[in-house]
């Protein structure tokens, strides 16, 4: 196919076309918006409840040295 020819791709990349740049920017922007909105939606709708753990209490007043 002529579209996958390296010379054609190189010419398309180097071609200074404002509409092509706007289309590329819009496509990139839409992909980024989709990824961010999907991550935001999944973080809100699927909350994970972590089990509550009992806190560890350490008191130096109850310290008794261990016998060696």
GROMACS .gro file of C-alpha atoms in nm:
model
   68
    1UNK     CA    1   0.000   0.000   0.000
    2UNK     CA    2   0.119   0.346  -0.081
    3UNK     CA    3   0.013   0.481   0.263
    4UNK     CA    4   0.272   0.267   0.443
    5UNK     CA    5   0.558   0.371   0.214
    6UNK     CA    6   0.826   0.545   0.428
    7UNK     CA    7   0.869   0.824   0.173
    8UNK     CA    8   0.496   0.902   0.175
    9UNK     CA    9   0.487   0.899   0.556
   10UNK     CA   10   0.793   1.126   0.571
   11UNK     CA   11   0.635   1.373   0.330
   12UNK     CA   12   0.310   1.373   0.527
   13UNK     CA   13   0.496   1.443   0.852
   14UNK     CA   14   0.705   1.724   0.703
   15UNK     CA   15   0.414   1.883   0.521
   16UNK     CA   16   0.322   2.203   0.701
   17UNK     CA   17  -0.055   2.179   0.701
   18UNK     CA   18  -0.249   2.374   0.964
   19UNK     CA   19  -0.565   2.164   0.932
   20UNK     CA   20  -0.364   1.844   0.983
   21UNK     CA   21  -0.212   1.990   1.300
   22UNK     CA   22  -0.556   2.090   1.431
   23UNK     CA   23  -0.694   1.742   1.358
   24UNK     CA   24  -0.397   1.580   1.533
   25UNK     CA   25  -0.435   1.807   1.834
   26UNK     CA   26  -0.810   1.739   1.853
   27UNK     CA   27  -0.757   1.362   1.831
   28UNK     CA   28  -0.493   1.374   2.103
   29UNK     CA   29  -0.712   1.593   2.321
   30UNK     CA   30  -1.009   1.358   2.283
   31UNK     CA   31  -0.799   1.054   2.375
   32UNK     CA   32  -0.662   1.229   2.684
   33UNK     CA   33  -1.009   1.342   2.791
   34UNK     CA   34  -1.142   0.987   2.748
   35UNK     CA   35  -0.862   0.836   2.958
   36UNK     CA   36  -0.892   1.094   3.235
   37UNK     CA   37  -1.272   1.074   3.247
   38UNK     CA   38  -1.262   0.692   3.256
   39UNK     CA   39  -1.013   0.698   3.543
   40UNK     CA   40  -1.222   0.958   3.727
   41UNK     CA   41  -1.545   0.763   3.671
   42UNK     CA   42  -1.392   0.436   3.789
   43UNK     CA   43  -1.243   0.599   4.098
   44UNK     CA   44  -1.581   0.741   4.199
   45UNK     CA   45  -1.812   0.452   4.111
   46UNK     CA   46  -1.602   0.162   4.245
   47UNK     CA   47  -1.494   0.259   4.591
   48UNK     CA   48  -1.289   0.000   4.778
   49UNK     CA   49  -1.356  -0.021   5.147
   50UNK     CA   50  -1.042  -0.106   5.340
   51UNK     CA   51  -1.080  -0.309   5.657
   52UNK     CA   52  -1.033  -0.105   5.971
   53UNK     CA   53  -0.739  -0.222   6.173
   54UNK     CA   54  -0.692  -0.184   6.546
   55UNK     CA   55  -0.423   0.071   6.624
   56UNK     CA   56  -0.106  -0.048   6.791
   57UNK     CA   57  -0.051   0.114   7.130
   58UNK     CA   58   0.305   0.134   7.259
   59UNK     CA   59   0.365   0.264   7.607
   60UNK     CA   60   0.706   0.322   7.760
   61UNK     CA   61   0.549   0.332   8.108
   62UNK     CA   62   0.484  -0.044   8.091
   63UNK     CA   63   0.836  -0.132   7.973
   64UNK     CA   64   1.001  -0.428   8.145
   65UNK     CA   65   1.345  -0.529   8.026
   66UNK     CA   66   1.381  -0.885   7.905
   67UNK     CA   67   1.627  -1.108   8.089
   68UNK     CA   68   1.925  -1.209   7.881
   0.00000   0.00000   0.00000
